[in-house]
PDB file of C-alpha atoms in Angstrom:
ATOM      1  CA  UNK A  47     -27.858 -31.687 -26.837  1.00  0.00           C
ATOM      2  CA  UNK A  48     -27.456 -29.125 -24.717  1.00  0.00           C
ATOM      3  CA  UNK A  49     -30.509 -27.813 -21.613  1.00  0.00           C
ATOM      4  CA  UNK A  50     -29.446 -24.862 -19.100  1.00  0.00           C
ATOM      5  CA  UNK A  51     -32.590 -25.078 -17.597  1.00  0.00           C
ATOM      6  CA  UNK A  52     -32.080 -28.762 -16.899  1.00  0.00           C
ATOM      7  CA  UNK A  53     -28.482 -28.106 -15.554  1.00  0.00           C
ATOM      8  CA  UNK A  54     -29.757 -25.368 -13.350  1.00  0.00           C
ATOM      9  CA  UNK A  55     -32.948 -27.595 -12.162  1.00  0.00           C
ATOM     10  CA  UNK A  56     -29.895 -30.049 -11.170  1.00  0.00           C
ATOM     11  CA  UNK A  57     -27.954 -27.480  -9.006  1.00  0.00           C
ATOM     12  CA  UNK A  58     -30.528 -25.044  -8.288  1.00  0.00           C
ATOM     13  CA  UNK A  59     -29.635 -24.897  -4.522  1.00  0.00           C
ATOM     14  CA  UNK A  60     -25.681 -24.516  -5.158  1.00  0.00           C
ATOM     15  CA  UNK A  61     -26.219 -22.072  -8.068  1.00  0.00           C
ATOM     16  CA  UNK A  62     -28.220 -19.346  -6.095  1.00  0.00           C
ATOM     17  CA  UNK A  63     -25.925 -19.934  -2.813  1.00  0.00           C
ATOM     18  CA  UNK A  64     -23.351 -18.988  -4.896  1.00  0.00           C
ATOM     19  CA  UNK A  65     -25.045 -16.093  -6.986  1.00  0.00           C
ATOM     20  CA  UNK A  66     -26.355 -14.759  -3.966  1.00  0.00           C
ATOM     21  CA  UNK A  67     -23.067 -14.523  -1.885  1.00  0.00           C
ATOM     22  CA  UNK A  68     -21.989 -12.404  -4.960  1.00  0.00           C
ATOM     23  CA  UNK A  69     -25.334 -10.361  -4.175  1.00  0.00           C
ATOM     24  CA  UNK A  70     -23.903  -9.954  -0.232  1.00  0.00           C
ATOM     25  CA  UNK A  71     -20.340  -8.736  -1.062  1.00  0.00           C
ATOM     26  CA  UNK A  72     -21.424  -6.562  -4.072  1.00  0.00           C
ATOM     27  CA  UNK A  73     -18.030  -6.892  -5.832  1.00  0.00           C
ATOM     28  CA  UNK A  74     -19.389  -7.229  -9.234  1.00  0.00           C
ATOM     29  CA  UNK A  75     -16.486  -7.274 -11.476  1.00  0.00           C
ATOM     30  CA  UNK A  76     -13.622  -8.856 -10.708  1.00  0.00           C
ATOM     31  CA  UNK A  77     -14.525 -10.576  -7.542  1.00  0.00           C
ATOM     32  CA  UNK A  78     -12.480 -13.320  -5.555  1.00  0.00           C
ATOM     33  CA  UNK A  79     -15.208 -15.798  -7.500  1.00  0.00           C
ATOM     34  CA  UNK A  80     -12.881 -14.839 -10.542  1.00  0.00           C
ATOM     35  CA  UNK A  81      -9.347 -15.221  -8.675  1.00  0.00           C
ATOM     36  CA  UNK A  82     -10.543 -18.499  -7.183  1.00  0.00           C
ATOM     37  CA  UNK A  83     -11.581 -20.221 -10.546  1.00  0.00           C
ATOM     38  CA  UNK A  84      -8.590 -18.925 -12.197  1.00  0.00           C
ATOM     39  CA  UNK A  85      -6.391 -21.240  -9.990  1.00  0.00           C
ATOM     40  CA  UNK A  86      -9.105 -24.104 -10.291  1.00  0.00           C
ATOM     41  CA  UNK A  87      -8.898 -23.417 -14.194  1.00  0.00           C
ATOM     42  CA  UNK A  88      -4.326 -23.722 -14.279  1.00  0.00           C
ATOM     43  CA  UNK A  89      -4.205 -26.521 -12.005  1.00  0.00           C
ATOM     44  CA  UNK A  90      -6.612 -28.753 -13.996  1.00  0.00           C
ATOM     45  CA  UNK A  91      -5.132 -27.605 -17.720  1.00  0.00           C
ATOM     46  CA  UNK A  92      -1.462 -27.321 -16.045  1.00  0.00           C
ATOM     47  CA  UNK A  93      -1.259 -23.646 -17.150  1.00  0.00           C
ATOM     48  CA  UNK A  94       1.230 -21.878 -14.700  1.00  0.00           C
ATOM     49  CA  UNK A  95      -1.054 -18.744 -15.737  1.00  0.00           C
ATOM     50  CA  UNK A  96      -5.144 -18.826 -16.369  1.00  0.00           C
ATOM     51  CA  UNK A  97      -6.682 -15.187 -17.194  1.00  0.00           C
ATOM     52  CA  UNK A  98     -10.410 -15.002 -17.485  1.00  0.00           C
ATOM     53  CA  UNK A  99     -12.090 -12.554 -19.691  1.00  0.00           C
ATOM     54  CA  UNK A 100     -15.271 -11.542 -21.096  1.00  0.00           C
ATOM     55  CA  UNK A 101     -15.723 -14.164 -23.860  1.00  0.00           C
ATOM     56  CA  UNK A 102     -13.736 -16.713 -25.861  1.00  0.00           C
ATOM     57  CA  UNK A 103     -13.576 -14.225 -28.556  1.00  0.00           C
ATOM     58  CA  UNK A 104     -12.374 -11.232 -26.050  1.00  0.00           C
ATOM     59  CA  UNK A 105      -9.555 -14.000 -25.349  1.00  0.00           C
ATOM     60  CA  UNK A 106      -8.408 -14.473 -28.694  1.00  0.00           C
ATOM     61  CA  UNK A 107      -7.969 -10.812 -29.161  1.00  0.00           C
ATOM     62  CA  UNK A 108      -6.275  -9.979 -26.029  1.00  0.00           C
ATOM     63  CA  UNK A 109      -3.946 -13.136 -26.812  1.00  0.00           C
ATOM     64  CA  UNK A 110      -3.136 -11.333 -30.087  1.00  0.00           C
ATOM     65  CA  UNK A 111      -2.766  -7.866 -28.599  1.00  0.00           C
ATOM     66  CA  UNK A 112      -0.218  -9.236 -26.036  1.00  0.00           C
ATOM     67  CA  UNK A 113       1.859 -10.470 -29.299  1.00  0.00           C
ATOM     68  CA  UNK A 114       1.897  -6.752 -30.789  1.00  0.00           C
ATOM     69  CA  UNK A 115      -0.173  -8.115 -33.549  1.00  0.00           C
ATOM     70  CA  UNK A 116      -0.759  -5.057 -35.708  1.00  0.00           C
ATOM     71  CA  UNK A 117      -1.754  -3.961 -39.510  1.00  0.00           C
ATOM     72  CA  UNK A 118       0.488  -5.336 -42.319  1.00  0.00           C
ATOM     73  CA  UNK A 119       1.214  -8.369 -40.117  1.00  0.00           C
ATOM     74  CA  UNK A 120      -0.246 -12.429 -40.658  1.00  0.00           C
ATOM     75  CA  UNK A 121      -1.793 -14.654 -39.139  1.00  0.00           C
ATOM     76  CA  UNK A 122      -2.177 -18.535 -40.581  1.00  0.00           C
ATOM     77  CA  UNK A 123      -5.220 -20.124 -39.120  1.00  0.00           C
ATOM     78  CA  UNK A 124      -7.874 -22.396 -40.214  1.00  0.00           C
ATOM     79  CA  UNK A 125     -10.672 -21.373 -42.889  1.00  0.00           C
ATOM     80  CA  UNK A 126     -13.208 -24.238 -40.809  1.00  0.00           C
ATOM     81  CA  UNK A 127     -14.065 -22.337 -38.176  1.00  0.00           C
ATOM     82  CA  UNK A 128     -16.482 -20.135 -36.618  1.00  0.00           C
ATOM     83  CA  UNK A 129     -15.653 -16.544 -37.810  1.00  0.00           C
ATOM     84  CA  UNK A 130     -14.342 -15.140 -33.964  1.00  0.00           C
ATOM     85  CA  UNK A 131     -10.613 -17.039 -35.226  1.00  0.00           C
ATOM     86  CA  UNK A 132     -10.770 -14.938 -38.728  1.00  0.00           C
ATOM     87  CA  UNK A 133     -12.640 -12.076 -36.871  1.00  0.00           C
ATOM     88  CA  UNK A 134     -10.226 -11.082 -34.261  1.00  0.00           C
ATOM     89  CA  UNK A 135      -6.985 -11.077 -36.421  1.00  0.00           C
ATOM     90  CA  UNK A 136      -8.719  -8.356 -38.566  1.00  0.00           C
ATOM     91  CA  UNK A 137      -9.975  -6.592 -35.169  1.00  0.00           C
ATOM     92  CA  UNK A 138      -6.006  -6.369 -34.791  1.00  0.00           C
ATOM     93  CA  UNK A 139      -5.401  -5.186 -38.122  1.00  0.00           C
ATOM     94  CA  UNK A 140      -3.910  -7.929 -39.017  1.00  0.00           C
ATOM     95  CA  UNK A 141      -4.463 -10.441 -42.005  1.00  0.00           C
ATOM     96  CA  UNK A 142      -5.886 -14.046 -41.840  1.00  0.00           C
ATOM     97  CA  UNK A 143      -3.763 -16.571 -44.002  1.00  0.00           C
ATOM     98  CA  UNK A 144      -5.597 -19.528 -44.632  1.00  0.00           C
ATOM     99  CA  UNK A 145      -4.492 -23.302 -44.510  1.00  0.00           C
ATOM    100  CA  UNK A 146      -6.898 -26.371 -45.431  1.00  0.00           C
ATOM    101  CA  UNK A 147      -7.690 -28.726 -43.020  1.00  0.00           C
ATOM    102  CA  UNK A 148      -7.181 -32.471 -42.322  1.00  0.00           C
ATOM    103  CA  UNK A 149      -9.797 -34.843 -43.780  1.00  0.00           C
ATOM    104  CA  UNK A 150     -10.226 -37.063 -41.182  1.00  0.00           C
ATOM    105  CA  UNK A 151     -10.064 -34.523 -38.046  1.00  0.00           C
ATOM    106  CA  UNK A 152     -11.128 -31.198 -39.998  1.00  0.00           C
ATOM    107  CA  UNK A 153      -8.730 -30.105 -38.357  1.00  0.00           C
ATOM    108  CA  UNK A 154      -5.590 -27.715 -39.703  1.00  0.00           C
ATOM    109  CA  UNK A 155      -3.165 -29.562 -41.769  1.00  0.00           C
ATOM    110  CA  UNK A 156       0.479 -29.264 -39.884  1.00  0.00           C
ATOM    111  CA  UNK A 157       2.097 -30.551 -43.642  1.00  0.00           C
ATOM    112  CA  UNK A 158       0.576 -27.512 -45.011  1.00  0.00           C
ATOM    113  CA  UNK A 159       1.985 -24.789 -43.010  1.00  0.00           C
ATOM    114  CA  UNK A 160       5.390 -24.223 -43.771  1.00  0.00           C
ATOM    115  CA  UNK A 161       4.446 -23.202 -47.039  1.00  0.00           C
ATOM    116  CA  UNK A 162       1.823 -20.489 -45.748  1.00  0.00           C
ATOM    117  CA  UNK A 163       4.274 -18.468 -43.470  1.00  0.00           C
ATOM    118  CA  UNK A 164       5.874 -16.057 -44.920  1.00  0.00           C
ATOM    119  CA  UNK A 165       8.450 -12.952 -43.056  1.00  0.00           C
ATOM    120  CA  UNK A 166       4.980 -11.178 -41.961  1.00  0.00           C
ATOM    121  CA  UNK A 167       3.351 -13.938 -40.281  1.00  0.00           C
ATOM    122  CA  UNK A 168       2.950 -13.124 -36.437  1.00  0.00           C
ATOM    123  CA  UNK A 169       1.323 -16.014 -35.208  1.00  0.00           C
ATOM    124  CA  UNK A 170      -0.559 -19.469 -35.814  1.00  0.00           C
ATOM    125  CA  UNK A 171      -3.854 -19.611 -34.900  1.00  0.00           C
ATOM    126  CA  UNK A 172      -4.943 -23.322 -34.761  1.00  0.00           C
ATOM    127  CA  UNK A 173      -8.289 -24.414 -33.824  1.00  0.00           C
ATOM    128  CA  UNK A 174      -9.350 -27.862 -31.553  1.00  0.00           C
ATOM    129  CA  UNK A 175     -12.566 -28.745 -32.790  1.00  0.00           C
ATOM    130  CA  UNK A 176     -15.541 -30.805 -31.714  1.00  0.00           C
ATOM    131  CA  UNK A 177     -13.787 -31.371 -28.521  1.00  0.00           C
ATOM    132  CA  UNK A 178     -10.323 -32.753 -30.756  1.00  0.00           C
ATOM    133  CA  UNK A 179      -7.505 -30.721 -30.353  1.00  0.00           C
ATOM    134  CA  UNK A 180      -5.392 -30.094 -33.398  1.00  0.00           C
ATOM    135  CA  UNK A 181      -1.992 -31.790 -33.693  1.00  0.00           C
ATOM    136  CA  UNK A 182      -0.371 -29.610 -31.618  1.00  0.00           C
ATOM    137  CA  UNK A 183       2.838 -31.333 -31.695  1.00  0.00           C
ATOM    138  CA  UNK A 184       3.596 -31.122 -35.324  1.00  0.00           C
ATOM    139  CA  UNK A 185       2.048 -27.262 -35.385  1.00  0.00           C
ATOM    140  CA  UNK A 186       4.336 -26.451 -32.397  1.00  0.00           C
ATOM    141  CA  UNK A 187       7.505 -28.008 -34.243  1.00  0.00           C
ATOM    142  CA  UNK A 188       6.866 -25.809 -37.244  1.00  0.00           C
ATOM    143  CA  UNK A 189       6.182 -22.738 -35.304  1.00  0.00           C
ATOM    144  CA  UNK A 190       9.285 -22.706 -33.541  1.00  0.00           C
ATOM    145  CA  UNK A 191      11.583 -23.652 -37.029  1.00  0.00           C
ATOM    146  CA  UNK A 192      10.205 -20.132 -37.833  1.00  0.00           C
ATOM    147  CA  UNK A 193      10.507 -18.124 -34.577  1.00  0.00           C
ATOM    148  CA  UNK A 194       6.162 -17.974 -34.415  1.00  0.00           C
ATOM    149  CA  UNK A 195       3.918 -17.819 -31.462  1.00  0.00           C
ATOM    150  CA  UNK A 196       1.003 -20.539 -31.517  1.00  0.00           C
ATOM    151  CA  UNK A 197      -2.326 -19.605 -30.119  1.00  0.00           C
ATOM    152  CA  UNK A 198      -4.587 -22.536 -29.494  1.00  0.00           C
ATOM    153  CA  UNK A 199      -8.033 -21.899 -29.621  1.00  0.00           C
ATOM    154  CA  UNK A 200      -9.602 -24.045 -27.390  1.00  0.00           C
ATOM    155  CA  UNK A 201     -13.235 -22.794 -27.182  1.00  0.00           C
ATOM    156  CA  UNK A 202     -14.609 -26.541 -27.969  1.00  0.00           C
ATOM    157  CA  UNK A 203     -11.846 -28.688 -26.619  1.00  0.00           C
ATOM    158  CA  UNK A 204     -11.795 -27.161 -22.860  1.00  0.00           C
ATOM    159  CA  UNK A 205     -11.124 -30.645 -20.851  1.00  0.00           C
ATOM    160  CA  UNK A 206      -9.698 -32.572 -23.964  1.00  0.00           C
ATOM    161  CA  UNK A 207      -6.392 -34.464 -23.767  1.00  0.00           C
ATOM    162  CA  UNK A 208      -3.719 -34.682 -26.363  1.00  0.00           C
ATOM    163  CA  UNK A 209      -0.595 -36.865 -25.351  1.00  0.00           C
ATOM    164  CA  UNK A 210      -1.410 -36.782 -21.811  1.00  0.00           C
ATOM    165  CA  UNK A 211      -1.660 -32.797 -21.782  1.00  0.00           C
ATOM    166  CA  UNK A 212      -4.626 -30.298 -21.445  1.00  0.00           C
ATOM    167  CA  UNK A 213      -6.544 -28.526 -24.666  1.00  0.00           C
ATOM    168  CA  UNK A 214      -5.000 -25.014 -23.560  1.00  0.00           C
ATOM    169  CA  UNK A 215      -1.965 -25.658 -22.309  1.00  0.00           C
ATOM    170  CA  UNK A 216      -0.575 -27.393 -25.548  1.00  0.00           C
ATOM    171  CA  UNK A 217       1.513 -24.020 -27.098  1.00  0.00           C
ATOM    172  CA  UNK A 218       2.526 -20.497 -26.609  1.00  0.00           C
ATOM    173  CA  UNK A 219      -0.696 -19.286 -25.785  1.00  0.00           C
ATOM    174  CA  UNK A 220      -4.819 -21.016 -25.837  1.00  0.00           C
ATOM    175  CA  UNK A 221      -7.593 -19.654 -25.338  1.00  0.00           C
ATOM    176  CA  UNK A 222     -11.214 -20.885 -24.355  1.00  0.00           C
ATOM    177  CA  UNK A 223     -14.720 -20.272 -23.998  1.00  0.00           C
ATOM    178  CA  UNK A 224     -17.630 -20.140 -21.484  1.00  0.00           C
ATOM    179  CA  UNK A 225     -20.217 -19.541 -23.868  1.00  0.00           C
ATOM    180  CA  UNK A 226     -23.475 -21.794 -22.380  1.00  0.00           C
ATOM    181  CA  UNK A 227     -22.900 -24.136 -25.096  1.00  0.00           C
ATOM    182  CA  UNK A 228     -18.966 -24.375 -24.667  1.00  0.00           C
ATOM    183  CA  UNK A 229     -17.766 -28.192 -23.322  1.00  0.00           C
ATOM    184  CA  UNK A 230     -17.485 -25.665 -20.114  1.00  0.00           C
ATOM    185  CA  UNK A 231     -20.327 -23.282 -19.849  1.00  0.00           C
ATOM    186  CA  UNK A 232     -21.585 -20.547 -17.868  1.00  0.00           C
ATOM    187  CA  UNK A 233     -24.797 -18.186 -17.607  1.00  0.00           C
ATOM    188  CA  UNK A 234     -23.980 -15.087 -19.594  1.00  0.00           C
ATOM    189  CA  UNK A 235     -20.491 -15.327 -21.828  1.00  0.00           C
ATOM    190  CA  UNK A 236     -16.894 -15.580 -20.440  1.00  0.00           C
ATOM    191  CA  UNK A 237     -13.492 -17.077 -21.506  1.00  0.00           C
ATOM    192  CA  UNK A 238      -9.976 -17.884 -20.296  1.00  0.00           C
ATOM    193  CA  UNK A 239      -6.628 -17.338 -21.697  1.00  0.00           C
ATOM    194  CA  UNK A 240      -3.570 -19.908 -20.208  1.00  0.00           C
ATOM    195  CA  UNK A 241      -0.214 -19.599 -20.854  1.00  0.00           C
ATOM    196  CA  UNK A 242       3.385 -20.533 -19.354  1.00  0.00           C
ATOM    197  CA  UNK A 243       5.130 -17.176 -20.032  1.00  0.00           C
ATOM    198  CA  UNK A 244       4.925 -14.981 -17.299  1.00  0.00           C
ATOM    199  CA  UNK A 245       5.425 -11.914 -19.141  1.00  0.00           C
ATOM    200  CA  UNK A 246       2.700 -12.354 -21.586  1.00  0.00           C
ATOM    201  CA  UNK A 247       0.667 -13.312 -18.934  1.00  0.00           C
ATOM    202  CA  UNK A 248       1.482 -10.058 -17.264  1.00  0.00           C
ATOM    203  CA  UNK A 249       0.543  -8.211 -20.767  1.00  0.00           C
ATOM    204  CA  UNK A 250      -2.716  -9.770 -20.923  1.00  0.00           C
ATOM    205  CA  UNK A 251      -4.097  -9.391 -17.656  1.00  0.00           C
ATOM    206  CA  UNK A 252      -3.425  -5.658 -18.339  1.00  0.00           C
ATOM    207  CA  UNK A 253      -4.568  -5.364 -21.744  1.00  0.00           C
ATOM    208  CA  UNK A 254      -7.975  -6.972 -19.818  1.00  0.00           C
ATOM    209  CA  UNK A 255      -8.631  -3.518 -17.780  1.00  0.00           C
ATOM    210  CA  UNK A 256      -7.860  -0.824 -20.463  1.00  0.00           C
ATOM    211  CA  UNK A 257      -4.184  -1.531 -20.043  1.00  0.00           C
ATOM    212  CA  UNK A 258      -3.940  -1.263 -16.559  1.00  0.00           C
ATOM    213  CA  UNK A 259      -1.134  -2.056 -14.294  1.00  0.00           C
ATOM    214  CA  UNK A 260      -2.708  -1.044 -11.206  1.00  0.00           C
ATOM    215  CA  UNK A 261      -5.581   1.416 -10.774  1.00  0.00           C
ATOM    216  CA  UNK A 262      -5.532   4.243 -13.137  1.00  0.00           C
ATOM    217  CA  UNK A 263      -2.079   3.585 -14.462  1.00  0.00           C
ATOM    218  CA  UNK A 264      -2.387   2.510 -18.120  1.00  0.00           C
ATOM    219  CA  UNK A 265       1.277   0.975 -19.805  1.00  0.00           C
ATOM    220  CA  UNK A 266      -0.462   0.253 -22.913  1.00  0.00           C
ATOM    221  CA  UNK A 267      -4.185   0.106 -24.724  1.00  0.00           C
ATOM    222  CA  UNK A 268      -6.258  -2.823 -23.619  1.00  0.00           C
ATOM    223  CA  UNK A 269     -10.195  -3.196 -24.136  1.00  0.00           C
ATOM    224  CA  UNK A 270     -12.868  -3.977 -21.425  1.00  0.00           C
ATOM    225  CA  UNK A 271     -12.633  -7.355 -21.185  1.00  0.00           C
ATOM    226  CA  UNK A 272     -13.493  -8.087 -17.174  1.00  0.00           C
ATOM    227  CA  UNK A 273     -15.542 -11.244 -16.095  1.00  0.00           C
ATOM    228  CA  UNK A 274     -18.149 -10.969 -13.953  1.00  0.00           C
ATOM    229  CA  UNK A 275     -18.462 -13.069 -10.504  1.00  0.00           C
ATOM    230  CA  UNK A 276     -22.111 -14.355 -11.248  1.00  0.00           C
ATOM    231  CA  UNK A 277     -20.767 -16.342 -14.570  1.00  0.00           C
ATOM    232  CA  UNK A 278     -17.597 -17.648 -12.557  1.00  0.00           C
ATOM    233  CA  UNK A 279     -19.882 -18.480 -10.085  1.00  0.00           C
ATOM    234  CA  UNK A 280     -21.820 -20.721 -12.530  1.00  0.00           C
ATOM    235  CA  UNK A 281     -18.744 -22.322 -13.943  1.00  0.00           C
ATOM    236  CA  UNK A 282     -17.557 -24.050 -11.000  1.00  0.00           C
ATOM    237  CA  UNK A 283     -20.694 -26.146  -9.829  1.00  0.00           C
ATOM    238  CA  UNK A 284     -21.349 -27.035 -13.401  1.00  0.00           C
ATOM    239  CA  UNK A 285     -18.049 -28.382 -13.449  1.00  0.00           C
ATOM    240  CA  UNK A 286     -17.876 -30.038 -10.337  1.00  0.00           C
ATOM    241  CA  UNK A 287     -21.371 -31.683 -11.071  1.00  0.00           C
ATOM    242  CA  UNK A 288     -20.258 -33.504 -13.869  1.00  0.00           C
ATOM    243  CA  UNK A 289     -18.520 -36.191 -12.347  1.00  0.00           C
ATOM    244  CA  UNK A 290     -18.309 -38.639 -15.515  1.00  0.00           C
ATOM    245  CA  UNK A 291     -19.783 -36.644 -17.876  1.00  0.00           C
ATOM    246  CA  UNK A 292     -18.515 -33.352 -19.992  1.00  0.00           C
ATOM    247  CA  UNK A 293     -19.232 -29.846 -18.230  1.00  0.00           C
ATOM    248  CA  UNK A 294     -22.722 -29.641 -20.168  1.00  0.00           C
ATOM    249  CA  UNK A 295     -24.040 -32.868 -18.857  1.00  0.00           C
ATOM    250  CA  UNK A 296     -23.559 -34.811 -22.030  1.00  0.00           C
ATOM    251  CA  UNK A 297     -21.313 -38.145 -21.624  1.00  0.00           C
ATOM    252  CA  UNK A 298     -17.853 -38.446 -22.672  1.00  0.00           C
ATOM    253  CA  UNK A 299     -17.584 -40.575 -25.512  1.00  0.00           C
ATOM    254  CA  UNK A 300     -14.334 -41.964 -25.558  1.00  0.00           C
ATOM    255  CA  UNK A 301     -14.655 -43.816 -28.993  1.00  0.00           C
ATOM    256  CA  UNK A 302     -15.455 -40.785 -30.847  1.00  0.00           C
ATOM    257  CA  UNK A 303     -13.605 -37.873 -29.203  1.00  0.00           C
ATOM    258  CA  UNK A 304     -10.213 -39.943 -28.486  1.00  0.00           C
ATOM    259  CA  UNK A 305      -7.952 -40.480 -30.407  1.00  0.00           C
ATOM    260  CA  UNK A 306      -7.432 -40.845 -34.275  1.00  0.00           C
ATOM    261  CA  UNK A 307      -5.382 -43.830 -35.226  1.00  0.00           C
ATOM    262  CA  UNK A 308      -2.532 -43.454 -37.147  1.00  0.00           C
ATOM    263  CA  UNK A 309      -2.429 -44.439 -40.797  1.00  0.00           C
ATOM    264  CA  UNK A 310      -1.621 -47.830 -41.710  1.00  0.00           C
ATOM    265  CA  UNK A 311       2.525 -48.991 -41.173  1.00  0.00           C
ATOM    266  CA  UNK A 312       3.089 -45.972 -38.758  1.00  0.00           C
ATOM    267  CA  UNK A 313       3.781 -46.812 -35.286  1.00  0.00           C
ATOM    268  CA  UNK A 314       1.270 -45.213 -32.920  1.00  0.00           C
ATOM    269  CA  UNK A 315      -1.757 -42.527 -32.610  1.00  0.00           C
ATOM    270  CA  UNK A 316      -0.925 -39.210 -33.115  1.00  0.00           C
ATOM    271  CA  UNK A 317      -2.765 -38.441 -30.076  1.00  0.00           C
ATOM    272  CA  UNK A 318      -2.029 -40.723 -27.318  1.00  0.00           C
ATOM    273  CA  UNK A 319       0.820 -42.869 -29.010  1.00  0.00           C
ATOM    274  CA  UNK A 320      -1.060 -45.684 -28.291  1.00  0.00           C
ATOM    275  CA  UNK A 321      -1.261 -48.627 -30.914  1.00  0.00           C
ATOM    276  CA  UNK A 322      -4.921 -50.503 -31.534  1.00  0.00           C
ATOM    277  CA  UNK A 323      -6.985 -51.026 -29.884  1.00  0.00           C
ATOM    278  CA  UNK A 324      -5.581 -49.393 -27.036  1.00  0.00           C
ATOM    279  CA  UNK A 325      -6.062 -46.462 -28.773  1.00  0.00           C
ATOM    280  CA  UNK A 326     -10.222 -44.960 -28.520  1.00  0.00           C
ATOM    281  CA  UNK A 327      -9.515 -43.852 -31.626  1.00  0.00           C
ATOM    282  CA  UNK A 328      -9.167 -47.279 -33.517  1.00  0.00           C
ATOM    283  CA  UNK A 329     -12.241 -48.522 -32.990  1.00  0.00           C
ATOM    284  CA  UNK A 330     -13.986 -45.814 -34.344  1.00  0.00           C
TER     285      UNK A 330
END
């Protein structure tokens, strides 16, 4: 399913051109291989703002950090899940609130929600998984009939489409993952954080270096959450290589992570609005 060592045998000669002009300029942390696949990473999800940061799960928490998350507060995600979503609202002090998933997508239930917020919650916390994002549209609705932030997290649905639009850029905040085995991988761990509101965007990118604004002026408590240039470095040929297939080398397959047709009598998927077969969900 997944072979780094294939991948790299495939791009050896771009991979250590790369890694070694991070050798020559000796900017470890931070580099301009960071700046320049943070614009590569907004203009292909459409995020007017792409942070990168140590790991999917270093996203998630800085996303929650930049919404003054704190103790006594909620958070409704998904209980199907790996345990990073659960993991970083408690690193916040906050409390997970969960809400059963869809059937057919395992995916969170939007029907469910309304009745799981409550004057504490802070946030949603939906999860796109096995490449599907949630139904965003539906989540996003009921978030803003309550006033709540969503944060997406994206770490499996990096590249995914729902309704024409980019796993990531689908709600308040999302948040991926470079882990090797992530639809967009890299050698070592990293992750990315998009959003459309510049002053979150602002927040998080300081939150990322201990809170810092500029060098040595701290306007609020942040972790260490840089990306190095070696793993950006790794991220962009892998991506560019695919041509056809998903970031890891494994094909796309349309028919299975589509879109899920709509239940009988209703008028279109969910997903793409499409009606069958048009839709790559109806022939599953």
């Amino acid at each position: 399913m997944h072979d780094v060592q294939r991948q790299y045998a495939e791009m050896r000669e771009v991979v250590n051109a790369r890694i070694q002009r991070v050798l020559d300029h000796g900017q470890f942390i931070m580099g301009p291989e960071v700046a320049e696949l943070e614009g590569r990473l907004a203009e292909f999800t459409g995020a007017p703002h792409a942070i990168t940061c140590a790991s999917g799960t270093e996203a998630m928490l800085i996303a929650l950090m930049a919404l003054d998350v704190k103790p006594g507060d909620e958070v409704v995600t998904t209980p199907f899940s790996f345990i990073a979503t659960a993991e970083v609202i408690v690193l916040a002090g906050a409390t997970p609130v969960f809400v059963d998933v869809e059937p057919d997508t395992c995916n969170i239930d939007p029907r469910k929600l309304a009745a799981a917020l409550t004057a504490r919650t802070r946030a949603i916390m939906p999860v796109s998984l096995y490449g599907q994002p949630a139904d965003m549209d539906e989540i996003n609705a009921v978030a803003e009939r309550h006033g709540v932030p969503v944060i997406e997290d994206a770490a499996q649905s990096f590249g995914a489409l729902y309704r024409g639009r980019r796993s990531g850029n689908l709600s308040t905040i999302g948040c991926t993952s470079f882990f090797p085995t992530k639809p967009l991988g890299c050698y070592g761990d990293g992750g990315a954080i998009f959003t459309g509101d510049a002053a979150l965007a602002q927040a998080m990118r300081e939150i990322r270096v201990h809170g810092q604004s500029k060098r040595y002026v701290h306007t609020r408590v942040g972790v260490g959450g840089v990306w190095t240039p070696s793993s950006a470095r790794w991220c962009w040929p892998s991506w560019s290589a695919s041509s056809g297939r998903s970031p890891t080398g494994r094909r796309r397959r349309r028919a299975t992570l589509g879109c899920w047709s709509r239940s009988a009598g209703e008028s279109g998927c969910r997903w793409c609005g499409a009606t069958a077969p048009a839709c790559g969900r109806s022939t599953r």
